[in-house]
PDB file of C-alpha atoms in Angstrom:
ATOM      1  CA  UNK A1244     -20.432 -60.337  18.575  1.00  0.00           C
ATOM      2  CA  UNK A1245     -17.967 -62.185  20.291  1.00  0.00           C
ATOM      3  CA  UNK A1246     -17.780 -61.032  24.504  1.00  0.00           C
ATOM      4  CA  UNK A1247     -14.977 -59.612  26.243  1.00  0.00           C
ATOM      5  CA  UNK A1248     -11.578 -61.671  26.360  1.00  0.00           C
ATOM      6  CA  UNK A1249      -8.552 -62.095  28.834  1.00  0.00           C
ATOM      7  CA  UNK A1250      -5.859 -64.363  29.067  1.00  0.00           C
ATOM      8  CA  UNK A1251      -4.593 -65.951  30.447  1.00  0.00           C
ATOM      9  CA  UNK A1252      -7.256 -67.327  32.711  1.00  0.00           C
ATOM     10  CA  UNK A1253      -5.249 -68.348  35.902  1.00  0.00           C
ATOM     11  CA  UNK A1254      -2.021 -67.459  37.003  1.00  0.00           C
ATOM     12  CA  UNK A1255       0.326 -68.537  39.915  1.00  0.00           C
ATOM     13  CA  UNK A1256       3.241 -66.331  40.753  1.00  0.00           C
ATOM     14  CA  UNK A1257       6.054 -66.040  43.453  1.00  0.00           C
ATOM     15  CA  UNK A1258       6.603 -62.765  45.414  1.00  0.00           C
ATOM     16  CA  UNK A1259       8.564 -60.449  43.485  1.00  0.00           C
ATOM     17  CA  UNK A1260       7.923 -61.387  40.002  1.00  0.00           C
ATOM     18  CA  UNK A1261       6.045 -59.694  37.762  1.00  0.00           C
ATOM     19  CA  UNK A1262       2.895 -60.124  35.339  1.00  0.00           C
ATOM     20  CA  UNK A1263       1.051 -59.032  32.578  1.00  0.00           C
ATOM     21  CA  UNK A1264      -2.533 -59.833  31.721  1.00  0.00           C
ATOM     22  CA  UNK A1265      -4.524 -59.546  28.828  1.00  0.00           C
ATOM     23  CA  UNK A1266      -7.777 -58.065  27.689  1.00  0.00           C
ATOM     24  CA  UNK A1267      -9.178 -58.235  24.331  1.00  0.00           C
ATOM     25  CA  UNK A1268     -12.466 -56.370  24.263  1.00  0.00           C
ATOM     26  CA  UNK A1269     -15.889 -56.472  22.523  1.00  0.00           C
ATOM     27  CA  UNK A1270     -15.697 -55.479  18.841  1.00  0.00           C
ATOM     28  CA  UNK A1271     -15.995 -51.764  18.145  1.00  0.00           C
ATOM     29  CA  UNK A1272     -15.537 -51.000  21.539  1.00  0.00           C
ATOM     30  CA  UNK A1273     -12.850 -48.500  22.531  1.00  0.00           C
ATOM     31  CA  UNK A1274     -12.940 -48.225  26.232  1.00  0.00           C
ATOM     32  CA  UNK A1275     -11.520 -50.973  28.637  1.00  0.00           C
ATOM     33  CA  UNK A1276     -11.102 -50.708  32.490  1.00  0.00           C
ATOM     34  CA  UNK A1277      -9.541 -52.602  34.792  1.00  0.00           C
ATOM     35  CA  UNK A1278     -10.982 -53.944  38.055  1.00  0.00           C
ATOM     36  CA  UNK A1279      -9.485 -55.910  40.854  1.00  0.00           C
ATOM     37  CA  UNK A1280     -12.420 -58.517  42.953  1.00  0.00           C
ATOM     38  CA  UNK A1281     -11.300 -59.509  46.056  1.00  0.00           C
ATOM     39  CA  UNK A1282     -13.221 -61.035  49.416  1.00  0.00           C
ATOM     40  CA  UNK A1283     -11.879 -58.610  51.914  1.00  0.00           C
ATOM     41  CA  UNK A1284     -12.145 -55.125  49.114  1.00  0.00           C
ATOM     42  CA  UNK A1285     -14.461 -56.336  46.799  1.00  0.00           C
ATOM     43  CA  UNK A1286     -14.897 -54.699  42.978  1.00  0.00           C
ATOM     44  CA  UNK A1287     -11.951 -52.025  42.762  1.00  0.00           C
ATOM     45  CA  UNK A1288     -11.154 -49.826  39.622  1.00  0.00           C
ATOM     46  CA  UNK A1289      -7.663 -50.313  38.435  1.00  0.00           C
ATOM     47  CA  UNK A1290      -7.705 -47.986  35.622  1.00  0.00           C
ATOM     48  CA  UNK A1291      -9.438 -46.690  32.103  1.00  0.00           C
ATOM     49  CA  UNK A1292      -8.188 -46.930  29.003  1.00  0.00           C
ATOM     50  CA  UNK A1293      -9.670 -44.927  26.057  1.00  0.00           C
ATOM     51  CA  UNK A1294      -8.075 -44.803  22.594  1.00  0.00           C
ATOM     52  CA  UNK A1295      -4.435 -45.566  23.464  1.00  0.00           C
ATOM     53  CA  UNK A1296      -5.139 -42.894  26.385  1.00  0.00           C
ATOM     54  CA  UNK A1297      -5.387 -43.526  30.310  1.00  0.00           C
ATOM     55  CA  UNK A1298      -8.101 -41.132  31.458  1.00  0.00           C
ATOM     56  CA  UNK A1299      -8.763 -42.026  34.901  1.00  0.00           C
ATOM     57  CA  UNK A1300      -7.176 -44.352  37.790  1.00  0.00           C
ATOM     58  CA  UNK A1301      -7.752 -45.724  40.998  1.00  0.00           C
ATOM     59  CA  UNK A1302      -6.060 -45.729  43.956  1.00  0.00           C
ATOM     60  CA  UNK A1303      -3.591 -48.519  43.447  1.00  0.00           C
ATOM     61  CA  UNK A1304       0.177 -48.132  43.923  1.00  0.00           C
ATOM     62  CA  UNK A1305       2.390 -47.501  41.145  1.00  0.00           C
ATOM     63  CA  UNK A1306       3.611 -51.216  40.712  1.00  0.00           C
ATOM     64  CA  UNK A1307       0.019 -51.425  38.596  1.00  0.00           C
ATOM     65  CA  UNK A1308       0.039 -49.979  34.977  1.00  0.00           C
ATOM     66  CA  UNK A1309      -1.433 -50.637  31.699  1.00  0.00           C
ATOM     67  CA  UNK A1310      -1.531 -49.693  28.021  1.00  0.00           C
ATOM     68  CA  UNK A1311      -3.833 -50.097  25.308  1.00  0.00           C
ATOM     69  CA  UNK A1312      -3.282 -50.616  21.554  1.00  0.00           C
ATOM     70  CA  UNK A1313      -3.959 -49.354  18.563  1.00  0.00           C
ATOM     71  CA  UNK A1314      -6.672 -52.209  18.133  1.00  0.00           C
ATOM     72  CA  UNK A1315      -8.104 -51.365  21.972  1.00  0.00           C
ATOM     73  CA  UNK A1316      -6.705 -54.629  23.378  1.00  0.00           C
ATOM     74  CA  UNK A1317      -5.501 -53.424  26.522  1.00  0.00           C
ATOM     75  CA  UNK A1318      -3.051 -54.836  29.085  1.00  0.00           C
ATOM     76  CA  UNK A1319      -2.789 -54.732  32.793  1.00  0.00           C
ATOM     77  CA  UNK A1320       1.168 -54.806  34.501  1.00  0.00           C
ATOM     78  CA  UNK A1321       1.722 -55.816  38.135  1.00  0.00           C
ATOM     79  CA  UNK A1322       5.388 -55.742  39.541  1.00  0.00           C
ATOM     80  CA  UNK A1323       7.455 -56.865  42.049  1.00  0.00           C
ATOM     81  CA  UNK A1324       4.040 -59.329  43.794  1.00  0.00           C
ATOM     82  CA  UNK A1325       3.231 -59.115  46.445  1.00  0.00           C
ATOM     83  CA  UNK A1326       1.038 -61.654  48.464  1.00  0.00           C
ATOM     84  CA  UNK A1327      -2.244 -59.413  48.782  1.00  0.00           C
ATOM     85  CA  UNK A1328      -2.154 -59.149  44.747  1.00  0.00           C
ATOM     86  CA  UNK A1329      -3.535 -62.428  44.563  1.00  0.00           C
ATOM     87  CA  UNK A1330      -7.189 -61.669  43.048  1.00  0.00           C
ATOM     88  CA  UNK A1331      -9.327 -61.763  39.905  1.00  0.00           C
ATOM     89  CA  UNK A1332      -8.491 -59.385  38.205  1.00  0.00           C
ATOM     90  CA  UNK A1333     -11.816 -58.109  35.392  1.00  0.00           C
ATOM     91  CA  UNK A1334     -11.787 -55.899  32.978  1.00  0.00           C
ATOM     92  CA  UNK A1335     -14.425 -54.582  30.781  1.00  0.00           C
ATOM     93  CA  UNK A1336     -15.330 -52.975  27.597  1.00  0.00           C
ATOM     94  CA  UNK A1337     -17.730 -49.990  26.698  1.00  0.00           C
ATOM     95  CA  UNK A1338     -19.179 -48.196  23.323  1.00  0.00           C
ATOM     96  CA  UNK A1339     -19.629 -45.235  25.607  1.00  0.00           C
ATOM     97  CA  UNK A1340     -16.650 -42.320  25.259  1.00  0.00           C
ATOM     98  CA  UNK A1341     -17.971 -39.247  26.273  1.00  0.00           C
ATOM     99  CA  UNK A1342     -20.059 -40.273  29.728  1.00  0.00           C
ATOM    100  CA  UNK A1343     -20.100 -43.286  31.716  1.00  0.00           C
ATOM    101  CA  UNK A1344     -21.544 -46.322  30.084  1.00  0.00           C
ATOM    102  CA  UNK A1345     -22.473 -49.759  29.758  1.00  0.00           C
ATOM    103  CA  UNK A1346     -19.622 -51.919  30.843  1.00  0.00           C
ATOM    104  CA  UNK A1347     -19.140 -55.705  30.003  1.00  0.00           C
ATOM    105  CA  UNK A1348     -16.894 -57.351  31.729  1.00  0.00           C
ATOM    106  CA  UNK A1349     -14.575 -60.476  30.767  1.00  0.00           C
ATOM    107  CA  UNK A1350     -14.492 -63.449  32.453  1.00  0.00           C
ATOM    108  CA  UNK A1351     -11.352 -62.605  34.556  1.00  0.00           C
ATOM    109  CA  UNK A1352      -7.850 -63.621  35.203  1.00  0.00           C
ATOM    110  CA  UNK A1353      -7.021 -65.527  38.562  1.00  0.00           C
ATOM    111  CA  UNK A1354      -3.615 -64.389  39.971  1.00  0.00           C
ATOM    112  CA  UNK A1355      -2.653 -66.436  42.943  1.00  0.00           C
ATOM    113  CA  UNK A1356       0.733 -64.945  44.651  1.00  0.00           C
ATOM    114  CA  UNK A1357       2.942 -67.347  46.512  1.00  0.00           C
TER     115      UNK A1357
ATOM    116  CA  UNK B 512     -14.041 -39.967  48.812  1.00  0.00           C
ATOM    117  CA  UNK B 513     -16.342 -41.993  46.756  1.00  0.00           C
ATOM    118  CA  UNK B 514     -17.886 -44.351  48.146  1.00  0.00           C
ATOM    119  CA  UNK B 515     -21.160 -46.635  47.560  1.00  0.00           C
ATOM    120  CA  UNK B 516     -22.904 -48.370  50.630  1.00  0.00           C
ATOM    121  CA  UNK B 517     -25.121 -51.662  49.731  1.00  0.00           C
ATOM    122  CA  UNK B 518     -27.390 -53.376  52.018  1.00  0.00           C
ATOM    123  CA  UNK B 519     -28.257 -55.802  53.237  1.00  0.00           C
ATOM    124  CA  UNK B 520     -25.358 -58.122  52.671  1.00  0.00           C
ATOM    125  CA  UNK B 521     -27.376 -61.042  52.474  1.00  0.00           C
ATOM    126  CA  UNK B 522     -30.814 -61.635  51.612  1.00  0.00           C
ATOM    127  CA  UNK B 523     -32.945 -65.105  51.770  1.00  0.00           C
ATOM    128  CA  UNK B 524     -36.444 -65.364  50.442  1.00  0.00           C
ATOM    129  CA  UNK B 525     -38.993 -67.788  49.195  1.00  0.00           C
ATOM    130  CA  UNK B 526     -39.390 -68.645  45.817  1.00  0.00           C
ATOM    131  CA  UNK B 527     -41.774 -66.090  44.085  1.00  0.00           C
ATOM    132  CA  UNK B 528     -41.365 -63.305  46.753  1.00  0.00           C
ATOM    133  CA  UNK B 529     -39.900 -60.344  46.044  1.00  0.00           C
ATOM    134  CA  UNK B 530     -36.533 -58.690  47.373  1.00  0.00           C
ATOM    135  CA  UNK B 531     -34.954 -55.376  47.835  1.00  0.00           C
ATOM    136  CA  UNK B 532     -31.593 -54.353  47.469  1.00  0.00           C
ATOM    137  CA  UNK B 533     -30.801 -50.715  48.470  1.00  0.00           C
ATOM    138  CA  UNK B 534     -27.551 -48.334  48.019  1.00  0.00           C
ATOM    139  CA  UNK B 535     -26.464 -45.078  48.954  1.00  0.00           C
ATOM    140  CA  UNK B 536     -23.688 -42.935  46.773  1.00  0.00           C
ATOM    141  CA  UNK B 537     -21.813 -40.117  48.185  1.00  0.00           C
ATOM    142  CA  UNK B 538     -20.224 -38.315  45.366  1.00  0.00           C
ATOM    143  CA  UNK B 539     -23.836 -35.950  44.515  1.00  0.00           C
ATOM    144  CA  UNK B 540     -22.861 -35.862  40.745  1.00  0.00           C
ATOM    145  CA  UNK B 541     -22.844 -39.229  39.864  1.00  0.00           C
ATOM    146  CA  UNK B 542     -24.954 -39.839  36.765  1.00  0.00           C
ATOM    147  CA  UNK B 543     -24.529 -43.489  36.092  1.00  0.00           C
ATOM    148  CA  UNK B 544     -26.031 -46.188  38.195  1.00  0.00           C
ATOM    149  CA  UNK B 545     -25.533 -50.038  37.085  1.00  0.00           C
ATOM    150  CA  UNK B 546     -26.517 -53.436  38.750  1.00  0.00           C
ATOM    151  CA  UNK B 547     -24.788 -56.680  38.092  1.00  0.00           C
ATOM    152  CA  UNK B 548     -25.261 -59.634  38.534  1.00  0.00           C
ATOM    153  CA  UNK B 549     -22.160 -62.152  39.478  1.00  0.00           C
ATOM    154  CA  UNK B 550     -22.723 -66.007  39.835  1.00  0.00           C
ATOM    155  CA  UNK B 551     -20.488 -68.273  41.446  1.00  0.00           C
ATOM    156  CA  UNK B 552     -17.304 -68.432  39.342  1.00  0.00           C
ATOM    157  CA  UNK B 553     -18.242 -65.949  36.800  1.00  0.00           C
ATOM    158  CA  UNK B 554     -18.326 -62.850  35.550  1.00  0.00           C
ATOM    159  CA  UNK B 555     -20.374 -59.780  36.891  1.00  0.00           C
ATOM    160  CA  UNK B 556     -23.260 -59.685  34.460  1.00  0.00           C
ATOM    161  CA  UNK B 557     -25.098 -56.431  33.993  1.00  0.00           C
ATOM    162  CA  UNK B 558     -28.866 -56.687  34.506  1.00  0.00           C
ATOM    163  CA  UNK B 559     -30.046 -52.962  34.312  1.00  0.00           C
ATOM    164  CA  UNK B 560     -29.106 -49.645  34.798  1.00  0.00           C
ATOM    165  CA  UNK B 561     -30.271 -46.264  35.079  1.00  0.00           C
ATOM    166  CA  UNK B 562     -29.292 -42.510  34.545  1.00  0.00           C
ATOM    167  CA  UNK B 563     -29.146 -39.584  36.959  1.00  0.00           C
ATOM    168  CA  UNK B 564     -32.468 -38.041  34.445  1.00  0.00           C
ATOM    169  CA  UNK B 565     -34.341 -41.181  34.878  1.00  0.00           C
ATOM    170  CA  UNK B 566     -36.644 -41.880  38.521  1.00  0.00           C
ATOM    171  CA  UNK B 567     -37.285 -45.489  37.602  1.00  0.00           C
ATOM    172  CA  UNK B 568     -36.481 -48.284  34.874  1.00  0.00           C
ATOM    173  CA  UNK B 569     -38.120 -51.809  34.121  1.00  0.00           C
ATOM    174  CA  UNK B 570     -37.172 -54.732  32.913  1.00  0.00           C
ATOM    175  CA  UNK B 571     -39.298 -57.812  33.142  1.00  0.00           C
ATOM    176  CA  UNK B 572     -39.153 -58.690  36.656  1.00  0.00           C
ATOM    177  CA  UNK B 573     -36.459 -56.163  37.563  1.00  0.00           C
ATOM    178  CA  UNK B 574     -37.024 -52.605  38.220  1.00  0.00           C
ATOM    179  CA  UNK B 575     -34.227 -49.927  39.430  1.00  0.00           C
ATOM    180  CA  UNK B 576     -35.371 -46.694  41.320  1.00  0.00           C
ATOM    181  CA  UNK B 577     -33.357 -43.253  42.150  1.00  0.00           C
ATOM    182  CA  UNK B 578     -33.488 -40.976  44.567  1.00  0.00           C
ATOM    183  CA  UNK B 579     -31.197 -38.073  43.715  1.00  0.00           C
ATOM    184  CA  UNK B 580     -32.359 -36.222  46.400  1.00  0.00           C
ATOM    185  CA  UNK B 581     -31.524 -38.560  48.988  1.00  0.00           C
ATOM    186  CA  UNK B 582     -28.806 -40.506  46.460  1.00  0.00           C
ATOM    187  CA  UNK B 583     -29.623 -43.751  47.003  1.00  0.00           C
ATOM    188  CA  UNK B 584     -30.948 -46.029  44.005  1.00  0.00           C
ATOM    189  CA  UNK B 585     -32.757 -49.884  44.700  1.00  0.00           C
ATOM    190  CA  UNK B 586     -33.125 -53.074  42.711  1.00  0.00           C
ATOM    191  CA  UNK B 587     -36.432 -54.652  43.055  1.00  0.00           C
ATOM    192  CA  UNK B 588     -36.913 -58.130  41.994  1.00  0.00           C
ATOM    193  CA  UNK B 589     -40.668 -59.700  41.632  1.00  0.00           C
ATOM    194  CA  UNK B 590     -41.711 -63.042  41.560  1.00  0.00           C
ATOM    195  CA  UNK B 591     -38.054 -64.648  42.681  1.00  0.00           C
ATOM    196  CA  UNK B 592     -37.196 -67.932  41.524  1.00  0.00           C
ATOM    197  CA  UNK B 593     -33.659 -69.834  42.247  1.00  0.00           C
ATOM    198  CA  UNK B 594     -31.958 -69.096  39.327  1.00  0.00           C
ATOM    199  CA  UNK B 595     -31.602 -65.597  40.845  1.00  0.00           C
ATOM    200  CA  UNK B 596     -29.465 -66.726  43.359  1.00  0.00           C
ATOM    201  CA  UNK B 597     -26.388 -64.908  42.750  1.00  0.00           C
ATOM    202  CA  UNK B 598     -24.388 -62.040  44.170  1.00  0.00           C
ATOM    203  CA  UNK B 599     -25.570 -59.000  43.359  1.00  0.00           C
ATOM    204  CA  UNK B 600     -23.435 -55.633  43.122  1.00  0.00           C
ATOM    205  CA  UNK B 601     -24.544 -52.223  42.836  1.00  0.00           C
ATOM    206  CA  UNK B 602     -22.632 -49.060  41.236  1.00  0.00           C
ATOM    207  CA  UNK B 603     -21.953 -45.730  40.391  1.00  0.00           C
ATOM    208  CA  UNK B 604     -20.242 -43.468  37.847  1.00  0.00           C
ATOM    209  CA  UNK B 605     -18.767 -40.611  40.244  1.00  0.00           C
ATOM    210  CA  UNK B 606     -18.447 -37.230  38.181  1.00  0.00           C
ATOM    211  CA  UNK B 607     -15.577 -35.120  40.064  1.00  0.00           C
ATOM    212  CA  UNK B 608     -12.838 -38.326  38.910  1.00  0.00           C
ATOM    213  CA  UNK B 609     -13.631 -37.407  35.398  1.00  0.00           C
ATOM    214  CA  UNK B 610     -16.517 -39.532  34.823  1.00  0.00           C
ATOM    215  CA  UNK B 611     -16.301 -41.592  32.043  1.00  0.00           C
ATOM    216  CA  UNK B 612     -15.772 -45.278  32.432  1.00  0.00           C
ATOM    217  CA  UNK B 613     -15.104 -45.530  36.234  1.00  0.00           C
ATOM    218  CA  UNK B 614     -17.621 -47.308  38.655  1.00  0.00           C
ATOM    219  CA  UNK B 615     -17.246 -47.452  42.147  1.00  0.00           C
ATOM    220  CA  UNK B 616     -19.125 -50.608  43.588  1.00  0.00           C
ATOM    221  CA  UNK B 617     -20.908 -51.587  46.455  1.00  0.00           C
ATOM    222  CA  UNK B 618     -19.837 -54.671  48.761  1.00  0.00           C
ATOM    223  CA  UNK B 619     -22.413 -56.962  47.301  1.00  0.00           C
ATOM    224  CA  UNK B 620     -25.850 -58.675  47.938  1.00  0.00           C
ATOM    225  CA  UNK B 621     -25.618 -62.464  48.353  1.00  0.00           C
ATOM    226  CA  UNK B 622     -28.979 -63.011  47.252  1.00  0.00           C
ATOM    227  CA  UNK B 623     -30.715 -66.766  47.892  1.00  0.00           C
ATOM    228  CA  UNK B 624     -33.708 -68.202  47.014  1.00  0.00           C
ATOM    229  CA  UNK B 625     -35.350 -71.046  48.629  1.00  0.00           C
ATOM    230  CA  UNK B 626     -37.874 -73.031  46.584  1.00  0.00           C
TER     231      UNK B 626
END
């Protein structure tokens, strides 16, 4: 089976502006969540996503949001940027619904803020 | 709040030695306890996990205990060689956020080993 998916895979934005990533996930897989990797905070959860549904989120202001499809692709929107967005932004796919599962993440999507 | 301690932040050994990695959860319900693994410029790659009814897994030359009592859980990996050099990160699934797919991680292990 192909792995996880995002795109795009880097990203340079200005203050202010906003973006939308990507995340296609592993076949047959219906859950996606969202993580933000930075130096200074490390692995954060953004949100989950679970068939079309948001069932849990972190503690990130409301300028971060997502949605997932019909086909569980899922995507991730940041607005107005701000300069400590800048980050890799992960986000991984699981079989598991009911309980926590195994989690496979994508290879990422470098936003750099300017 | 949630939270998950790792330590030690970094870790150097000799090829073929083994190391420890240990972590500490606070939320007493957590059920779900994943390692990954997370190589310069890539993605976190899981290694092993474990569940909240399970004391110990094994995998080759990786093992995972837990501690419920205490809540901590440790990686253990035997007979090191370089291509384990990595960062490693541990988690946990907290229960009173709804479960489900949410993982709060540790800081991270920079794990490197000399030949």
């Amino acid at each position: 089976k192909a792995g996880v998916t995002q795109t795009p895979r880097y990203l340079i934005k200005t203050r202010g502006q906003q973006v939308t990533l990507s995340c296609s996930p592993i076949s047959g897989h219906r859950s996606v969540s969202w993580y933000q990797q930075t130096p200074g905070q490390g692995l954060q959860f953004l949100f989950e996503y679970f068939s079309e549904t948001q069932r849990n989120k972190g503690n990130f202001p409301g300028r971060f949001s997502g949605r997932q499809f019909s086909n569980s692709r899922s995507e991730m929107n940041v607005s107005t940027l701000e300069l400590g967005d800048s980050a890799l932004y992960l986000c991984a796919s699981s079989l598991a619904s009911g309980t926590s599962g195994q989690q496979y993440f994508g290879p990422g999507t470098r936003l750099t803020v300017t | 709040g949630e939270n998950v301690e790792q330590h030690p932040s970094t870790l150097s050994v000799q090829e073929g030695d083994s190391a420890v990695i240990k972590c500490t959860y606070s939320d007493s319900a957590s059920n779900y306890f994943p390692w990954y693994k997370q190589e310069l410029g890539k993605r976190p790659q899981l290694i092993i996990d474990i569940r909240s009814n399970v004391g110990e897994k094994k995998d080759q030359r990786i093992a995972v205990t837990l501690n419920k009592t205490a809540k901590h859980f440790s990686l253990h990996i035997t007979e090191t060689q370089p291509e384990d050099s990595a960062v490693y990160f541990c988690a946990a699934s907290p229960m009173f956020s709804g479960g489900y797919n949410k993982l709060i991680f540790g800081a991270g292990t920079r794990l490197a080993v000399h030949p």
